[in-house]
Short mmCIF file of C-alpha atoms and ligand atoms in Angstrom, two decimals:
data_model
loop_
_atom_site.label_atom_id
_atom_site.label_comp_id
_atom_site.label_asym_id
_atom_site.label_seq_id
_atom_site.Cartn_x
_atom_site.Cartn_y
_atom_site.Cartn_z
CA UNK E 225 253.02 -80.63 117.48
CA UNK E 226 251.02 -82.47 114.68
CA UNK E 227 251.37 -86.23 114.84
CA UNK E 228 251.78 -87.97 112.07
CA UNK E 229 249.83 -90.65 112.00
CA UNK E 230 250.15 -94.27 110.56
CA UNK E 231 246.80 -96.78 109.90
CA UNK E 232 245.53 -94.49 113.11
CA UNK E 233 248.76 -95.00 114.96
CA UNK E 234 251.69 -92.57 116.03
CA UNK E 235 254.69 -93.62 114.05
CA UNK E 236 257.01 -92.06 116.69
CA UNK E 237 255.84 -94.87 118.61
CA UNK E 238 256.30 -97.23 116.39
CA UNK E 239 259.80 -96.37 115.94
CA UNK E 240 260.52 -95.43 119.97
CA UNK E 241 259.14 -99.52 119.74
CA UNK E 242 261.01 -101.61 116.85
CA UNK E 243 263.80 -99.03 116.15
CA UNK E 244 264.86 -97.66 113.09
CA UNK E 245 265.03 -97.90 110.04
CA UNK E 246 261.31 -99.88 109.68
CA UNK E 247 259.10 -100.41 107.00
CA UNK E 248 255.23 -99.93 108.30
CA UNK E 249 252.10 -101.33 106.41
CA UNK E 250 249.17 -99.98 106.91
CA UNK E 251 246.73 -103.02 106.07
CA UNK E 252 243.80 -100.79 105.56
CA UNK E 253 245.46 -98.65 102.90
CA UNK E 254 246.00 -101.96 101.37
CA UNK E 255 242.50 -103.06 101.32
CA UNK E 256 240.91 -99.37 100.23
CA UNK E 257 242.88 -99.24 96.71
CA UNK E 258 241.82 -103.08 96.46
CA UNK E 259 238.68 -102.29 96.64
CA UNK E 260 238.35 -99.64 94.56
CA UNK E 261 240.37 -101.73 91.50
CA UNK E 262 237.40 -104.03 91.98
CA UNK E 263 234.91 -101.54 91.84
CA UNK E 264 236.15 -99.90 88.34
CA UNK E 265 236.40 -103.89 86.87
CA UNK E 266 233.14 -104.84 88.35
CA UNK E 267 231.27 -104.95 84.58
CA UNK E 268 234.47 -106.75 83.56
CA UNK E 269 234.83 -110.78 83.83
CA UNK E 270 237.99 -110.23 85.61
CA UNK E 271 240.39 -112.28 88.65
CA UNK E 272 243.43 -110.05 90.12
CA UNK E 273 246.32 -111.64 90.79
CA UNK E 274 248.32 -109.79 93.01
CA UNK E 275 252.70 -109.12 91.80
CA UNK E 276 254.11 -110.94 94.37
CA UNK E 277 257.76 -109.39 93.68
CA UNK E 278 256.35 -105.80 94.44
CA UNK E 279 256.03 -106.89 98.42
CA UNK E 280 256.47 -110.69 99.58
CA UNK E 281 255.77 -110.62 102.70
CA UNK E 282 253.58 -113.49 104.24
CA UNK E 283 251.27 -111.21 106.19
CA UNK E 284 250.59 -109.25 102.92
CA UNK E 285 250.28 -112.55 100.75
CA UNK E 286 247.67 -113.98 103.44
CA UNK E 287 245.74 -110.45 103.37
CA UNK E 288 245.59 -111.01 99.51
CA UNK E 289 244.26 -114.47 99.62
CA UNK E 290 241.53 -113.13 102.21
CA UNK E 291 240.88 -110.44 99.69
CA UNK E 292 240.09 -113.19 97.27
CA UNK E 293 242.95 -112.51 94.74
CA UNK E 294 245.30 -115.28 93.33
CA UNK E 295 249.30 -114.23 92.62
CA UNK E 296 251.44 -113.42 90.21
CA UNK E 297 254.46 -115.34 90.86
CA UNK E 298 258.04 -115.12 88.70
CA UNK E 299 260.17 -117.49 90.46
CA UNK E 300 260.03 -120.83 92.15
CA UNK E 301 260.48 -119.76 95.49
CA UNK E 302 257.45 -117.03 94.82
CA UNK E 303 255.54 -120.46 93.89
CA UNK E 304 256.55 -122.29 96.90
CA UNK E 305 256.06 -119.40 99.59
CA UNK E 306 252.25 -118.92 97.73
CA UNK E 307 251.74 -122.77 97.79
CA UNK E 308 253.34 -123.05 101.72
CA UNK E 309 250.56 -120.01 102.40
CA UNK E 310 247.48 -122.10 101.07
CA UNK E 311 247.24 -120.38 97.63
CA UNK E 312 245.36 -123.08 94.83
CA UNK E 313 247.85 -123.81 92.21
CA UNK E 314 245.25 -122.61 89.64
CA UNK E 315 245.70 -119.42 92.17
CA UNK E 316 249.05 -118.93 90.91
CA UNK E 317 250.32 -118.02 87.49
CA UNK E 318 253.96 -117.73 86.38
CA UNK E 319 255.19 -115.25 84.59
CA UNK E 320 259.41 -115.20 84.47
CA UNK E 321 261.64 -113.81 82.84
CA UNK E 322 264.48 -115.89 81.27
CA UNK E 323 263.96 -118.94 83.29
CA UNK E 324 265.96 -122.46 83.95
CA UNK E 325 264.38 -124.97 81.99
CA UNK E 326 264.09 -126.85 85.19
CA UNK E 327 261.99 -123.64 87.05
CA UNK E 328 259.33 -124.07 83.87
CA UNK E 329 259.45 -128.07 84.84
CA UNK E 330 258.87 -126.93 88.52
CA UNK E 331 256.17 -125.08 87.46
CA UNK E 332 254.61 -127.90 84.98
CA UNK E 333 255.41 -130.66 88.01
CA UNK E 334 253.17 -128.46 90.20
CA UNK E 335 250.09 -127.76 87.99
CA UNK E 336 251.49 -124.17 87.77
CA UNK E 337 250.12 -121.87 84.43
CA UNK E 338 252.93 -120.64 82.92
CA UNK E 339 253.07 -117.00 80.94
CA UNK E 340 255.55 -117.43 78.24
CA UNK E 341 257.53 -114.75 77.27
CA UNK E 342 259.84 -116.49 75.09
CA UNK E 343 259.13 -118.59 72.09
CA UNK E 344 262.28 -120.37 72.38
CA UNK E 345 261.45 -122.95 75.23
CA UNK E 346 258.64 -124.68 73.40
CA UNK E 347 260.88 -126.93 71.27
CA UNK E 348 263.22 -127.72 74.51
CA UNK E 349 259.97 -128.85 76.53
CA UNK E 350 258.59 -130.68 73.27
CA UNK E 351 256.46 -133.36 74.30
CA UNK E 352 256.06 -132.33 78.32
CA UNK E 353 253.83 -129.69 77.03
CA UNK E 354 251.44 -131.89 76.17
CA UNK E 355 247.68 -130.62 77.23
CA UNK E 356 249.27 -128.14 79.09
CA UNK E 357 247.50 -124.89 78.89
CA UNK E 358 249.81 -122.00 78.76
CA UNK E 359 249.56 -118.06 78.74
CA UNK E 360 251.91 -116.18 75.92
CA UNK E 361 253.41 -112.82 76.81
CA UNK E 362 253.45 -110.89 74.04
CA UNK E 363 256.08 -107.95 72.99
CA UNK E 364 253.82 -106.00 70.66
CA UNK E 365 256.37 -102.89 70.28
CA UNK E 366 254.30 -100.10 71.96
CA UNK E 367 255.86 -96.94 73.06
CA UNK E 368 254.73 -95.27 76.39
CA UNK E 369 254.76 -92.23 77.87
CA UNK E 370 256.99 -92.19 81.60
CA UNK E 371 259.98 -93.59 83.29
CA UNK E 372 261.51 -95.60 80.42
CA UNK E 373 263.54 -98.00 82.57
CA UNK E 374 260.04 -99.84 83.58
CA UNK E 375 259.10 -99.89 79.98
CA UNK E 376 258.89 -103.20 79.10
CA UNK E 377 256.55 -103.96 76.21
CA UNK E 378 258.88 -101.54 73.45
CA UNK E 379 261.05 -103.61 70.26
CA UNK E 380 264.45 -103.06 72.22
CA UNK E 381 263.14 -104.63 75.56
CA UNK E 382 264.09 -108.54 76.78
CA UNK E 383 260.47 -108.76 77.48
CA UNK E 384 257.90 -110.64 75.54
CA UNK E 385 257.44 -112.54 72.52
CA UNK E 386 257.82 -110.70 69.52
CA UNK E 387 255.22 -111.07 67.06
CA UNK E 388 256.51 -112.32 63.93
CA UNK E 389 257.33 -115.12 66.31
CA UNK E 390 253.66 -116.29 66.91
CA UNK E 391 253.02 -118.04 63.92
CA UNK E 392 256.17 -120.39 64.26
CA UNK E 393 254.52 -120.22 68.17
CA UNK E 394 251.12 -121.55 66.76
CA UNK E 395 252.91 -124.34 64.72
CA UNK E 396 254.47 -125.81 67.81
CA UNK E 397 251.11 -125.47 69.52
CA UNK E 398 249.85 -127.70 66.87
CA UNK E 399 252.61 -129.99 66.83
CA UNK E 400 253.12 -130.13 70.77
CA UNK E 401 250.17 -130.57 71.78
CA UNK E 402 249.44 -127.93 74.07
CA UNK E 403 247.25 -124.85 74.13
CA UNK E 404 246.99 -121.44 74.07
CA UNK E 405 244.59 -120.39 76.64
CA UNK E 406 246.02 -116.51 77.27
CA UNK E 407 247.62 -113.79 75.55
CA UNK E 408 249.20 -111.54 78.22
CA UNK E 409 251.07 -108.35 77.71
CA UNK E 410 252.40 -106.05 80.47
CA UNK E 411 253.33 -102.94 79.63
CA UNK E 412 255.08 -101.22 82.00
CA UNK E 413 255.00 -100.31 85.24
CA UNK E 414 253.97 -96.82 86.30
CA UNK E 415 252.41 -96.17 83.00
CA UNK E 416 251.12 -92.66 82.92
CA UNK E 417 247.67 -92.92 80.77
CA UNK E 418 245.21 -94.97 80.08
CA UNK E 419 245.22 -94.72 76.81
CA UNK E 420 248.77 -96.23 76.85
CA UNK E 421 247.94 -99.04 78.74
CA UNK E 422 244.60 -99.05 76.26
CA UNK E 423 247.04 -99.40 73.00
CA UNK E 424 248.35 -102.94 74.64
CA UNK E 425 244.83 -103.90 75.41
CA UNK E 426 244.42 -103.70 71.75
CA UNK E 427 247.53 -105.42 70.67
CA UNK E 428 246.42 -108.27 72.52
CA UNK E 429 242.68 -108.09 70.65
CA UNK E 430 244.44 -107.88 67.31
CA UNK E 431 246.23 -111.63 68.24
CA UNK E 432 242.69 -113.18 69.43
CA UNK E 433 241.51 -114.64 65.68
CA UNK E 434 245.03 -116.52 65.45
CA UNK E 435 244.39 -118.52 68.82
CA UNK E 436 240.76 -120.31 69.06
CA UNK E 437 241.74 -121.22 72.40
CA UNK E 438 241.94 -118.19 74.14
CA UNK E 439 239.46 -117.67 76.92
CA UNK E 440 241.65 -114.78 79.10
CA UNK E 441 243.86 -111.74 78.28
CA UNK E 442 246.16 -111.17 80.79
CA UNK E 443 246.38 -107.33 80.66
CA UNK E 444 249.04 -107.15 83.28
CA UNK E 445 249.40 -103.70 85.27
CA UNK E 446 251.36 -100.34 84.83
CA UNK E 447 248.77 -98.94 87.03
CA UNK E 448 250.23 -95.43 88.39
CA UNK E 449 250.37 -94.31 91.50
CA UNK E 450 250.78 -90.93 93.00
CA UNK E 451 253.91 -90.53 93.79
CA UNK E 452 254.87 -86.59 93.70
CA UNK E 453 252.32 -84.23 94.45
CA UNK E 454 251.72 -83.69 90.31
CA UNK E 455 251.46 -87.22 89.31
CA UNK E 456 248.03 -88.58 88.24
CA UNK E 457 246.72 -91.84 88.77
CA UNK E 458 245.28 -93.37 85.91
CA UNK E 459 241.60 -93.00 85.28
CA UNK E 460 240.18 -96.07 85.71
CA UNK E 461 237.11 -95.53 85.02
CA UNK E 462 238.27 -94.80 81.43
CA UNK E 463 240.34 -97.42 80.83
CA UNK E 464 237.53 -99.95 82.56
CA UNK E 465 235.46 -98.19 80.15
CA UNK E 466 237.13 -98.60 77.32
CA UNK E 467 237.97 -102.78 77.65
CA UNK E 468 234.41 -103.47 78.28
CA UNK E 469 233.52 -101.43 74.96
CA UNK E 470 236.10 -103.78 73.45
CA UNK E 471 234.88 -106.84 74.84
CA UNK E 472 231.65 -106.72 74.26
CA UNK E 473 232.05 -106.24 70.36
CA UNK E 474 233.71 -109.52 70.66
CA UNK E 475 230.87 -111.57 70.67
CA UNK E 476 233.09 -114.32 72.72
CA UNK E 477 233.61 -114.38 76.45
CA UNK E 478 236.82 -113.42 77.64
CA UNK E 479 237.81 -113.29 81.15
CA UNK E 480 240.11 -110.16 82.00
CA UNK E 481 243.38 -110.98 84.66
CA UNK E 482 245.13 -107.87 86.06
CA UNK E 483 248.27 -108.15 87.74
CA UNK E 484 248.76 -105.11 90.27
CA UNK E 485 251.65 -104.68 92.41
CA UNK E 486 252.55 -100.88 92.82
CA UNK E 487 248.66 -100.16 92.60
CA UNK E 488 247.78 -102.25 95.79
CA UNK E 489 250.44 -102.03 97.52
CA UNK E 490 252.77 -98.65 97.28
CA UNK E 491 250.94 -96.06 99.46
CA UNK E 492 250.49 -98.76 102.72
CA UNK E 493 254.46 -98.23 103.29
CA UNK E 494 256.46 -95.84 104.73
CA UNK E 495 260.04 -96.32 105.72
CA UNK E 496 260.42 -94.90 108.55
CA UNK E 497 264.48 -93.99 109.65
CA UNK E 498 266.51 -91.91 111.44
CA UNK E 499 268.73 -88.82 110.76
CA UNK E 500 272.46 -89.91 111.93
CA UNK E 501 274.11 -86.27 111.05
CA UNK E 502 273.18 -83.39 109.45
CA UNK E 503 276.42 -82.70 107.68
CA UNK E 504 276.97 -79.20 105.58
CA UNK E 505 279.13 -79.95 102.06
CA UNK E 506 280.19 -77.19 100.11
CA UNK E 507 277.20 -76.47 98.37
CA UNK E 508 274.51 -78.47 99.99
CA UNK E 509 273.20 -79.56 103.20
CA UNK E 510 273.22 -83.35 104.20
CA UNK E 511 270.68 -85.11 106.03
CA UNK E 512 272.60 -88.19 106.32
CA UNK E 513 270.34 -91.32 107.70
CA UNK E 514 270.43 -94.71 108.87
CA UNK E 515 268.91 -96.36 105.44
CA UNK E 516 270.04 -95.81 102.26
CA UNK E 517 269.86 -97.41 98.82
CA UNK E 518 270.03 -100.87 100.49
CA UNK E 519 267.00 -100.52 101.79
CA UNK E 520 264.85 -98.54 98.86
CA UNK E 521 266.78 -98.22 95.96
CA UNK E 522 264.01 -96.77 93.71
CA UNK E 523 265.56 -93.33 93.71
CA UNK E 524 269.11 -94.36 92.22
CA UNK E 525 267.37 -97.04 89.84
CA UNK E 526 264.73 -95.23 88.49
CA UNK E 527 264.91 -91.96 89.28
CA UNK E 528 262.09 -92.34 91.75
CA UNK E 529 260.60 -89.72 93.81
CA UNK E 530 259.60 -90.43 96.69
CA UNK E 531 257.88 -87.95 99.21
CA UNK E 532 259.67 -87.20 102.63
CA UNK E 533 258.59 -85.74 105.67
CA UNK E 534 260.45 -84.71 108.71
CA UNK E 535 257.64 -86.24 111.62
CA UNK E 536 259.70 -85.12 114.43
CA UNK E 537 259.46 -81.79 114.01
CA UNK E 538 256.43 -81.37 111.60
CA UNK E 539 255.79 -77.75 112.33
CA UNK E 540 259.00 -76.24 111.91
CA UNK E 541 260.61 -74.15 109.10
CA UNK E 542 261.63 -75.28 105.43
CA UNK E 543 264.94 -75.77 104.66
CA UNK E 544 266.11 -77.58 100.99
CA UNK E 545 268.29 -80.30 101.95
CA UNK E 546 269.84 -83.34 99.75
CA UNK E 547 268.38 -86.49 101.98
CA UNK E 548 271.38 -89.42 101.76
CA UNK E 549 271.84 -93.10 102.62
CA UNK E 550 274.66 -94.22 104.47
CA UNK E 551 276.47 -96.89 102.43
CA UNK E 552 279.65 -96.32 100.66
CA UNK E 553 277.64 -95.53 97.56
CA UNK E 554 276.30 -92.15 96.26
CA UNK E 555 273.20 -93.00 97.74
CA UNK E 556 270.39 -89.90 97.03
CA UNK E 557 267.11 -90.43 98.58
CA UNK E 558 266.10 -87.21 97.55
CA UNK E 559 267.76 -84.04 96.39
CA UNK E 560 267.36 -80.59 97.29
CA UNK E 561 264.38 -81.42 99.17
CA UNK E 562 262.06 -78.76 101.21
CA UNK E 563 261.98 -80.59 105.05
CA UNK E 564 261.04 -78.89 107.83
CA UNK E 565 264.21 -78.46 109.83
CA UNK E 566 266.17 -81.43 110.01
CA UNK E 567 268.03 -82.02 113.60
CA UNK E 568 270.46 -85.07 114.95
CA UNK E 569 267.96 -87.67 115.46
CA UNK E 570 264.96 -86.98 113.60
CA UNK E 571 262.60 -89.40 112.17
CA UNK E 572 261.91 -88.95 108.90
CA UNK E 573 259.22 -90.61 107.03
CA UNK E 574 259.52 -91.66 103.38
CA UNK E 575 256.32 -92.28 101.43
CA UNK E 576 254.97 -94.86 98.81
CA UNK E 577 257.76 -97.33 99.72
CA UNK E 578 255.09 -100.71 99.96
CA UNK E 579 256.13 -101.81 96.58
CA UNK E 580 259.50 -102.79 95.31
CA UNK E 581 261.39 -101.46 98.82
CA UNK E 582 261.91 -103.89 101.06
CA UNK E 583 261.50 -106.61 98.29
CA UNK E 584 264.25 -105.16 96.26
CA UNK E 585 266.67 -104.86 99.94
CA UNK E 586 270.05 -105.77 100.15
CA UNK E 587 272.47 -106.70 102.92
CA UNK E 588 275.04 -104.51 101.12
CA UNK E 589 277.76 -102.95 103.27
CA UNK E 590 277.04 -106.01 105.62
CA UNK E 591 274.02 -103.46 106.99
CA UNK E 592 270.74 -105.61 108.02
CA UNK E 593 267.96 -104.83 106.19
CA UNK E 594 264.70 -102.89 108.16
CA UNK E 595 262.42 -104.79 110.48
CA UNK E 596 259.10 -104.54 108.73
CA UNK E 597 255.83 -103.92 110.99
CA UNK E 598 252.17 -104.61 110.17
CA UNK E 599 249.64 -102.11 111.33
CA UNK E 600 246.42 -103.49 111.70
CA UNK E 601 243.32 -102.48 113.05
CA UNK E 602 245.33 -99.98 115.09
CA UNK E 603 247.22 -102.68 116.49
CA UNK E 604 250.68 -103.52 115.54
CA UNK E 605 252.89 -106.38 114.90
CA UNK E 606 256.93 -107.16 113.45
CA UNK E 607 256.93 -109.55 110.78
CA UNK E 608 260.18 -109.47 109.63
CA UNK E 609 263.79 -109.07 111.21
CA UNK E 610 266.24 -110.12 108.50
CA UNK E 611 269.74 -109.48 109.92
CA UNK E 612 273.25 -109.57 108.31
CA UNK E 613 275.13 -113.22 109.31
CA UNK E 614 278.60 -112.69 110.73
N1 LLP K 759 253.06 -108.22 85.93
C1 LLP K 759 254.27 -108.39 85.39
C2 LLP K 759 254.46 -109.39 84.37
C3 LLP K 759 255.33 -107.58 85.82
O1 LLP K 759 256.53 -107.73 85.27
C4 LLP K 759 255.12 -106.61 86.82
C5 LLP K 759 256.21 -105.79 87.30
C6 LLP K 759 253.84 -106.50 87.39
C7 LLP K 759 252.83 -107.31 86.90
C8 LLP K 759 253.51 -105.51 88.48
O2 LLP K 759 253.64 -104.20 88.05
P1 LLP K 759 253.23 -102.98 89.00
O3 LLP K 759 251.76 -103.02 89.23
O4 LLP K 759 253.93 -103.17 90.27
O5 LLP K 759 253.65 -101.77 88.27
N2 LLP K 759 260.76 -102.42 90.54
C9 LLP K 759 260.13 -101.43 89.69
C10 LLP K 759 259.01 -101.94 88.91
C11 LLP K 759 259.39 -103.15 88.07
C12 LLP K 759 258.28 -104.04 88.01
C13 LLP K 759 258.58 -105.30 87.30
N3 LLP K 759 257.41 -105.98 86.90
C14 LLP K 759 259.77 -100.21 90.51
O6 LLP K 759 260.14 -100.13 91.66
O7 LLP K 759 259.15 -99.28 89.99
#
């Protein structure tokens, strides 16, 4: 039978090892799409700063900093795990949503640049601003193609400073002292064109004569990735393209930061779990498995697809199944599904979970969350075993 294969090792090993359900990263995957974001913003003045929330773990965070890419951080803790892993504090930016007052202090205290995506702090922080330099996150209203629950740059979403708010914005930058160094949008994430992502690129140009200070645009991510067999990742080349056009008619420096998470990160994981019963309802056929929407709840959030493959039996016949978690919860991984046949027992792998599964885990139903495994160099490692407290 075919093996299916994991950063060059069997994952039927992997999970005969550590058990099931795991999350495996494959650090090579990792490395290949970071390399190849470099490559299309190699004309570009540019620094990536990797989205911590889309995968936190340590092991991934050090691989970054080896990379040479700084973080993008939304909450203290995020700070303090980058800062306990040797990150530079002008390695880190901060970009939250909604914050405590006292998590923008934290940040300040620390030497942290903040992004600010609401006007509404400035006159709270008054005089602690002073000489700080500070990135604004802009709403500009664009409308995107794609999932419209990770929209986040349209008039209706919490994200983002609107813009009739940045002149009042530039009067308390005059009167507080501090300055405007970035103007940062982020768009979305899984944006499906460039040419989307390309309209916020220019919302952010159109705001450059209002701020002298600006030396960086902060043109977040929304960088696709191939999900289903018909998605299409989004031609970098184009978009690269395109901003350097932009920039260059500038005739002022500008340094480009990019904020992947999904990009870098999504294709090294698979969850790997384990089929508990095959159970036949009165329409459809049950794979019912020991993971569920604790674990990766993309596909009841979002909508998500995620690809699924039966890697104990990878040669048998197709059957359409609905693949389902096991918490008390209408749980759909995936519905009617083409698998080859599903058995008792069976491993099945679930693709593209590196970004925003484990990270958005629960210990819901009191069930511990997966194990999470580092492949590396075909060698492999646990680096995380988070279990429920009774
Ligand atoms: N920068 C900012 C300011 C963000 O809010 C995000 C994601 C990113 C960068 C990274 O975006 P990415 O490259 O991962 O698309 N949990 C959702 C996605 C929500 C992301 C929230 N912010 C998902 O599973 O699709």
């Amino acid at each position: 039978m075919e093996k299916y294969m994991i950063g060059g090792v069997h994952a039927l090993e992997l999970t005969e090892k550590y058990g099931s359900p795991i999350y495996v990263y494959d650090t090579e995957t990792i490395k290949r799409k970071f390399f190849l974001l470099k490559k299309a913003f190699s004309k570009i003045p540019h620094r990536i700063h990797y989205a911590v929330k889309a995968n936190e773990a340590p092991e991934i965070l050090m691989l970054m900093k080896d990379l040479g890419a700084g973080l993008d951080t939304v909450s203290p803790n995020e700070i303090r795990r980058a800062l306990k892993l040797g990150f530079k504090v002008t390695d880190i930016i901060f970009t939250p949503s909604c914050p405590a007052i006292n998590e923008i202090k934290f940040a300040l205290e620390n030497g942290i640049r903040i992004h600010f995506g609401e006007s509404e702090y400035f006159e709270e922080l008054g005089d602690l601003l002073k000489g700080v330099e500070v990135g604004l996150r802009i709403n500009p209203d664009v409308h995107i193609e794609g999932n419209q629950k990770i929209a986040t740059a349209h008039a209706d979403s919490k994200f983002g400073i609107p813009l009739n708010q940045l002149p009042a914005v530039k009067q308390m930058e005059e009167k507080f002292g501090f300055k405007v160094v970035t103007l940062h949008i982020h768009t979305g994430s899984d944006v499906k064109t460039w040419q989307d992502l390309a309209k916020s690129f220019d919302s952010l140009l159109l705001q450059l004569p209002a701020f002298n200070n600006v030396n960086s645009l902060d043109i977040g991510s929304g960088l696709k990735v191939k999900y289903n067999a018909t998605d299409h990742e989004i031609d970098l080349d184009a978009y690269t393209k395109y901003i350097k056009d932009k920039l260059e008619n500038l005739g002022k420096s500008i340094n480009i930061i990019l904020e992947p998470g999904k990009f870098l990160v999504a294709e090294a994981g698979t969850l790997l779990a384990s089929v508990n019963v095959i159970k036949q309802g009165y329409n459809k056929r049950f794979v019912g498995l020991n993971t569920g929407s604790n674990h990766l709840i993309r596909p009841m959030y979002y909508e998500a697809y995620h690809h699924i493959i039966n890697i104990s039996n990878m040669d048998g016949k197709m059957h359409i199944y609905d693949v389902v978690g096991q918490l008390c919860e209408e749980d759909t991984l995936a519905s009617e599904r083409a698998l080859c046949e599903v058995r008792a027992g069976d491993i099945l792998a679930i693709q593209n979970t590196g970004a925003y599964g484990y990270s958005m885990a629960s210990f819901y139903n009191l069930r511990d969350k997966p194990r999470q495994i580092l492949v590396e160099n075909s060698a492999h490692r646990l680096i995380s075993e988070d279990m429920v407290v009774i």
